[in-house]
Amino acid sequence: MENESALTARFSTSKWTLREALKSLETQGLVRVKSGPGGGAGVTEVSADTANEMLWNFCFSRDLSIPDIYALRKLLEPALARQVTPLLSEEALAQLTATAGRCCSYRRDGRGVSERQDEINFHNLLAAASPNPLLRFLIEFLNGLLLKVVVAQQYDPALTGIDLNYYGHDYHLDLIEAFRARDAERAAQLMYDHMEAAEDYMAKVAAVAECGRPSNDSSEDPRCP
């Protein structure tokens, strides 16, 4: 960017106003300001992490629900599965298999949040194989948002008696088989079924969490045992 004198002249403003504006842009991760000789402001590339944080803040100021998130996941995840089926390398397939295996071991050990992290990492690995940067960003954003909701609302799968194999792990194993067979349509259908089952699973976990909250009168909630 131009130096301070040139910028104040261009925008017909004082150097103090300019510095405040640049500081605001720096806070948002849009520019980098270097002080001292040879310093000045420069435009920076906005990272995916920075963009995600800004959007997460926006989302948490709205009344978002698990169904809201899954409405988009059911559209995007099957499209991703179809797209990456012919593109997945042996290394990527091995990573997917290892991640699916860790999910199962976490379930046995009762580490619910760790299990949920790896369940989401499975989908992030698929997103990493996409040549479409916007699809990749949206998938990773939704997955990160879902995990934040799980942690914030204390939706711990380990505290439930629900079998996650039916809702998640078995789908992952079937998806890996479809990927290895390069069957894109089967992968897309499996992913859609997986998203529907996962949404149902999260609704059950949320119900269990709500029933366990001290302020909740579970006797009035038909979802509570």
mmCIF file of C-alpha atoms in Angstrom:
data_model
loop_
_atom_site.group_PDB
_atom_site.id
_atom_site.type_symbol
_atom_site.label_atom_id
_atom_site.label_comp_id
_atom_site.label_asym_id
_atom_site.label_seq_id
_atom_site.Cartn_x
_atom_site.Cartn_y
_atom_site.Cartn_z
ATOM 1 C CA MET A 1 0.000 0.000 0.000
ATOM 2 C CA GLU A 2 1.005 3.654 -0.329
ATOM 3 C CA ASN A 3 2.731 5.358 2.586
ATOM 4 C CA GLU A 4 0.869 7.290 5.240
ATOM 5 C CA SER A 5 1.300 10.703 3.611
ATOM 6 C CA ALA A 6 0.001 9.470 0.279
ATOM 7 C CA LEU A 7 -2.984 7.741 1.883
ATOM 8 C CA THR A 8 -3.995 10.780 3.930
ATOM 9 C CA ALA A 9 -3.851 12.886 0.775
ATOM 10 C CA ARG A 10 -5.782 10.353 -1.288
ATOM 11 C CA PHE A 11 -8.617 10.088 1.246
ATOM 12 C CA SER A 12 -8.466 13.711 2.442
ATOM 13 C CA THR A 13 -8.216 12.680 6.078
ATOM 14 C CA SER A 14 -5.923 13.174 9.051
ATOM 15 C CA LYS A 15 -3.164 10.733 9.905
ATOM 16 C CA TRP A 16 -4.947 9.898 13.183
ATOM 17 C CA THR A 17 -8.151 8.909 11.397
ATOM 18 C CA LEU A 18 -6.134 6.892 8.892
ATOM 19 C CA ARG A 19 -4.278 5.049 11.651
ATOM 20 C CA GLU A 20 -7.535 4.203 13.421
ATOM 21 C CA ALA A 21 -8.990 2.878 10.169
ATOM 22 C CA LEU A 22 -5.893 0.765 9.491
ATOM 23 C CA LYS A 23 -5.947 -0.549 13.071
ATOM 24 C CA SER A 24 -9.547 -1.651 12.586
ATOM 25 C CA LEU A 25 -8.639 -3.408 9.335
ATOM 26 C CA GLU A 26 -5.646 -5.041 11.022
ATOM 27 C CA THR A 27 -7.882 -6.377 13.806
ATOM 28 C CA GLN A 28 -10.053 -7.974 11.135
ATOM 29 C CA GLY A 29 -6.988 -9.590 9.577
ATOM 30 C CA LEU A 30 -7.324 -7.613 6.347
ATOM 31 C CA VAL A 31 -4.092 -5.597 6.549
ATOM 32 C CA ARG A 32 -0.746 -5.867 8.333
ATOM 33 C CA VAL A 33 0.812 -2.710 9.767
ATOM 34 C CA LYS A 34 4.579 -2.635 10.263
ATOM 35 C CA SER A 35 6.142 0.187 12.288
ATOM 36 C CA GLY A 36 9.593 1.697 11.995
ATOM 37 C CA PRO A 37 11.765 2.522 8.972
ATOM 38 C CA GLY A 38 10.441 0.935 5.825
ATOM 39 C CA GLY A 39 7.195 0.130 7.584
ATOM 40 C CA GLY A 40 3.646 0.808 6.559
ATOM 41 C CA ALA A 41 0.438 -1.030 5.815
ATOM 42 C CA GLY A 42 0.086 -3.976 3.482
ATOM 43 C CA VAL A 43 -2.880 -6.027 2.371
ATOM 44 C CA THR A 44 -2.911 -9.569 3.747
ATOM 45 C CA GLU A 45 -4.638 -12.663 2.442
ATOM 46 C CA VAL A 46 -7.551 -13.601 4.676
ATOM 47 C CA SER A 47 -6.997 -17.125 5.965
ATOM 48 C CA ALA A 48 -9.743 -19.707 6.202
ATOM 49 C CA ASP A 49 -9.360 -19.655 9.995
ATOM 50 C CA THR A 50 -9.930 -15.891 10.120
ATOM 51 C CA ALA A 51 -12.961 -16.102 7.842
ATOM 52 C CA ASN A 52 -14.358 -18.979 9.892
ATOM 53 C CA GLU A 53 -13.985 -17.069 13.157
ATOM 54 C CA MET A 54 -15.835 -14.070 11.732
ATOM 55 C CA LEU A 55 -18.660 -16.223 10.392
ATOM 56 C CA TRP A 56 -18.869 -18.259 13.604
ATOM 57 C CA ASN A 57 -19.318 -15.019 15.554
ATOM 58 C CA PHE A 58 -22.092 -14.040 13.158
ATOM 59 C CA CYS A 59 -23.807 -17.418 13.510
ATOM 60 C CA PHE A 60 -23.664 -17.472 17.300
ATOM 61 C CA SER A 61 -25.483 -14.141 17.388
ATOM 62 C CA ARG A 62 -28.376 -15.837 15.573
ATOM 63 C CA ASP A 63 -30.744 -18.500 16.832
ATOM 64 C CA LEU A 64 -29.187 -21.347 14.853
ATOM 65 C CA SER A 65 -30.223 -24.935 15.474
ATOM 66 C CA ILE A 66 -28.844 -28.377 14.662
ATOM 67 C CA PRO A 67 -31.516 -28.794 11.916
ATOM 68 C CA ASP A 68 -30.321 -25.511 10.363
ATOM 69 C CA ILE A 69 -26.799 -26.889 10.065
ATOM 70 C CA TYR A 70 -27.909 -30.258 8.729
ATOM 71 C CA ALA A 71 -30.180 -28.655 6.133
ATOM 72 C CA LEU A 72 -26.984 -27.427 4.471
ATOM 73 C CA ARG A 73 -24.894 -30.519 5.216
ATOM 74 C CA LYS A 74 -27.488 -32.677 3.439
ATOM 75 C CA LEU A 75 -27.027 -30.548 0.325
ATOM 76 C CA LEU A 76 -23.254 -30.153 0.345
ATOM 77 C CA GLU A 77 -21.853 -33.417 1.741
ATOM 78 C CA PRO A 78 -23.410 -35.696 -0.934
ATOM 79 C CA ALA A 79 -22.164 -33.338 -3.663
ATOM 80 C CA LEU A 80 -18.700 -33.497 -2.107
ATOM 81 C CA ALA A 81 -18.765 -37.296 -1.915
ATOM 82 C CA ARG A 82 -19.759 -37.531 -5.587
ATOM 83 C CA GLN A 83 -17.046 -35.091 -6.621
ATOM 84 C CA VAL A 84 -14.097 -36.598 -4.743
ATOM 85 C CA THR A 85 -14.828 -40.295 -5.388
ATOM 86 C CA PRO A 86 -12.627 -40.472 -8.511
ATOM 87 C CA LEU A 87 -10.013 -38.153 -6.972
ATOM 88 C CA LEU A 88 -9.150 -39.826 -3.663
ATOM 89 C CA SER A 89 -5.605 -41.176 -3.557
ATOM 90 C CA GLU A 90 -4.520 -44.301 -1.711
ATOM 91 C CA GLU A 91 -2.978 -42.057 0.935
ATOM 92 C CA ALA A 92 -6.274 -40.204 1.408
ATOM 93 C CA LEU A 93 -8.192 -43.481 1.628
ATOM 94 C CA ALA A 94 -5.732 -44.741 4.240
ATOM 95 C CA GLN A 95 -6.256 -41.554 6.278
ATOM 96 C CA LEU A 96 -10.028 -41.973 6.068
ATOM 97 C CA THR A 97 -9.738 -45.587 7.214
ATOM 98 C CA ALA A 98 -7.508 -44.621 10.156
ATOM 99 C CA THR A 99 -9.893 -41.848 11.201
ATOM 100 C CA ALA A 100 -12.872 -44.205 11.082
ATOM 101 C CA GLY A 101 -10.935 -46.662 13.241
ATOM 102 C CA ARG A 102 -10.173 -44.021 15.865
ATOM 103 C CA CYS A 103 -13.869 -43.143 16.077
ATOM 104 C CA CYS A 104 -14.667 -46.727 16.992
ATOM 105 C CA SER A 105 -11.933 -46.906 19.651
ATOM 106 C CA TYR A 106 -13.105 -43.632 21.218
ATOM 107 C CA ARG A 107 -16.626 -45.018 21.449
ATOM 108 C CA ARG A 108 -15.374 -48.061 23.315
ATOM 109 C CA ASP A 109 -13.349 -45.888 25.694
ATOM 110 C CA GLY A 110 -16.206 -43.434 26.288
ATOM 111 C CA ARG A 111 -14.387 -40.383 24.920
ATOM 112 C CA GLY A 112 -17.406 -38.755 23.327
ATOM 113 C CA VAL A 113 -16.026 -35.331 22.361
ATOM 114 C CA SER A 114 -12.834 -36.827 20.901
ATOM 115 C CA GLU A 115 -15.019 -39.222 18.960
ATOM 116 C CA ARG A 116 -17.055 -36.347 17.582
ATOM 117 C CA GLN A 117 -13.870 -34.510 16.554
ATOM 118 C CA ASP A 118 -12.651 -37.480 14.521
ATOM 119 C CA GLU A 119 -16.113 -38.034 13.054
ATOM 120 C CA ILE A 120 -15.943 -34.470 11.736
ATOM 121 C CA ASN A 121 -12.301 -34.869 10.668
ATOM 122 C CA PHE A 122 -13.447 -37.690 8.382
ATOM 123 C CA HIS A 123 -15.535 -35.157 6.467
ATOM 124 C CA ASN A 124 -12.777 -32.538 6.521
ATOM 125 C CA LEU A 125 -10.422 -35.050 4.902
ATOM 126 C CA LEU A 126 -12.944 -35.455 2.099
ATOM 127 C CA ALA A 127 -13.225 -31.673 1.763
ATOM 128 C CA ALA A 128 -9.442 -31.401 1.447
ATOM 129 C CA ALA A 129 -9.646 -33.557 -1.692
ATOM 130 C CA SER A 130 -12.100 -31.200 -3.406
ATOM 131 C CA PRO A 131 -10.748 -29.015 -6.235
ATOM 132 C CA ASN A 132 -13.514 -26.484 -5.498
ATOM 133 C CA PRO A 133 -12.182 -24.012 -2.883
ATOM 134 C CA LEU A 134 -15.643 -22.632 -2.071
ATOM 135 C CA LEU A 135 -17.139 -26.087 -1.483
ATOM 136 C CA ARG A 136 -14.129 -26.999 0.639
ATOM 137 C CA PHE A 137 -14.496 -23.839 2.725
ATOM 138 C CA LEU A 138 -18.248 -24.280 3.256
ATOM 139 C CA ILE A 139 -17.884 -27.929 4.298
ATOM 140 C CA GLU A 140 -15.111 -27.134 6.783
ATOM 141 C CA PHE A 141 -17.014 -24.117 8.110
ATOM 142 C CA LEU A 142 -20.186 -26.127 8.775
ATOM 143 C CA ASN A 143 -18.209 -28.933 10.387
ATOM 144 C CA GLY A 144 -16.413 -26.474 12.657
ATOM 145 C CA LEU A 145 -19.696 -24.787 13.528
ATOM 146 C CA LEU A 146 -21.268 -28.137 14.397
ATOM 147 C CA LEU A 147 -18.375 -29.064 16.678
ATOM 148 C CA LYS A 148 -18.575 -25.691 18.437
ATOM 149 C CA VAL A 149 -22.291 -26.217 19.046
ATOM 150 C CA VAL A 150 -21.615 -29.716 20.420
ATOM 151 C CA VAL A 151 -19.018 -28.357 22.866
ATOM 152 C CA ALA A 152 -20.945 -25.202 23.811
ATOM 153 C CA GLN A 153 -24.173 -27.078 24.507
ATOM 154 C CA GLN A 154 -22.360 -29.992 26.194
ATOM 155 C CA TYR A 155 -23.789 -32.506 23.746
ATOM 156 C CA ASP A 156 -21.503 -35.340 24.843
ATOM 157 C CA PRO A 157 -22.272 -38.582 22.942
ATOM 158 C CA ALA A 158 -20.471 -40.609 25.623
ATOM 159 C CA LEU A 159 -23.201 -39.725 28.132
ATOM 160 C CA THR A 160 -25.875 -41.406 26.039
ATOM 161 C CA GLY A 161 -26.663 -45.042 25.420
ATOM 162 C CA ILE A 162 -27.102 -44.401 21.702
ATOM 163 C CA ASP A 163 -25.203 -46.661 19.307
ATOM 164 C CA LEU A 164 -23.178 -44.330 17.097
ATOM 165 C CA ASN A 165 -22.120 -47.214 14.848
ATOM 166 C CA TYR A 166 -25.586 -47.160 13.282
ATOM 167 C CA TYR A 167 -25.625 -43.379 12.953
ATOM 168 C CA GLY A 168 -22.034 -42.713 11.869
ATOM 169 C CA HIS A 169 -19.251 -45.276 11.929
ATOM 170 C CA ASP A 170 -20.950 -47.886 9.756
ATOM 171 C CA TYR A 171 -21.671 -45.220 7.147
ATOM 172 C CA HIS A 172 -18.012 -44.222 7.134
ATOM 173 C CA LEU A 173 -16.933 -47.788 6.456
ATOM 174 C CA ASP A 174 -19.518 -48.152 3.675
ATOM 175 C CA LEU A 175 -18.396 -44.838 2.190
ATOM 176 C CA ILE A 176 -14.784 -46.001 2.111
ATOM 177 C CA GLU A 177 -15.884 -49.102 0.202
ATOM 178 C CA ALA A 178 -17.754 -46.928 -2.314
ATOM 179 C CA PHE A 179 -14.731 -44.656 -2.699
ATOM 180 C CA ARG A 180 -12.445 -47.621 -3.335
ATOM 181 C CA ALA A 181 -14.902 -48.947 -5.926
ATOM 182 C CA ARG A 182 -15.013 -45.453 -7.526
ATOM 183 C CA ASP A 183 -18.808 -45.591 -7.327
ATOM 184 C CA ALA A 184 -19.664 -41.885 -7.122
ATOM 185 C CA GLU A 185 -23.453 -42.271 -7.117
ATOM 186 C CA ARG A 186 -23.404 -44.854 -4.343
ATOM 187 C CA ALA A 187 -21.076 -42.614 -2.340
ATOM 188 C CA ALA A 188 -23.440 -39.655 -2.770
ATOM 189 C CA GLN A 189 -26.469 -41.686 -1.670
ATOM 190 C CA LEU A 190 -24.620 -43.139 1.314
ATOM 191 C CA MET A 191 -23.542 -39.666 2.343
ATOM 192 C CA TYR A 192 -27.097 -38.334 2.165
ATOM 193 C CA ASP A 193 -28.352 -41.262 4.254
ATOM 194 C CA HIS A 194 -25.489 -40.655 6.681
ATOM 195 C CA MET A 195 -26.446 -36.980 7.074
ATOM 196 C CA GLU A 196 -30.075 -37.868 7.767
ATOM 197 C CA ALA A 197 -29.032 -40.458 10.354
ATOM 198 C CA ALA A 198 -26.522 -38.039 11.907
ATOM 199 C CA GLU A 199 -29.184 -35.347 12.242
ATOM 200 C CA ASP A 200 -31.476 -37.840 13.969
ATOM 201 C CA TYR A 201 -28.600 -38.870 16.245
ATOM 202 C CA MET A 202 -27.798 -35.266 17.196
ATOM 203 C CA ALA A 203 -31.468 -34.645 17.996
ATOM 204 C CA LYS A 204 -31.374 -37.598 20.406
ATOM 205 C CA VAL A 205 -28.114 -36.410 22.016
ATOM 206 C CA ALA A 206 -29.555 -32.896 22.400
ATOM 207 C CA ALA A 207 -32.683 -34.307 24.038
ATOM 208 C CA VAL A 208 -30.600 -36.294 26.540
ATOM 209 C CA ALA A 209 -28.509 -33.199 27.314
ATOM 210 C CA GLU A 210 -31.586 -31.052 27.853
ATOM 211 C CA CYS A 211 -33.144 -33.638 30.156
ATOM 212 C CA GLY A 212 -30.028 -33.586 32.307
ATOM 213 C CA ARG A 213 -29.914 -29.823 32.818
ATOM 214 C CA PRO A 214 -30.869 -28.751 36.385
ATOM 215 C CA SER A 215 -33.165 -25.996 35.114
ATOM 216 C CA ASN A 216 -35.092 -28.344 32.892
ATOM 217 C CA ASP A 217 -38.269 -29.980 34.166
ATOM 218 C CA SER A 218 -37.776 -33.347 32.493
ATOM 219 C CA SER A 219 -41.084 -34.642 33.823
ATOM 220 C CA GLU A 220 -42.847 -32.327 31.372
ATOM 221 C CA ASP A 221 -40.718 -33.290 28.358
ATOM 222 C CA PRO A 222 -41.951 -36.376 26.450
ATOM 223 C CA ARG A 223 -38.429 -36.954 25.103
ATOM 224 C CA CYS A 224 -37.084 -37.643 28.597
ATOM 225 C CA PRO A 225 -37.255 -41.146 30.067
#
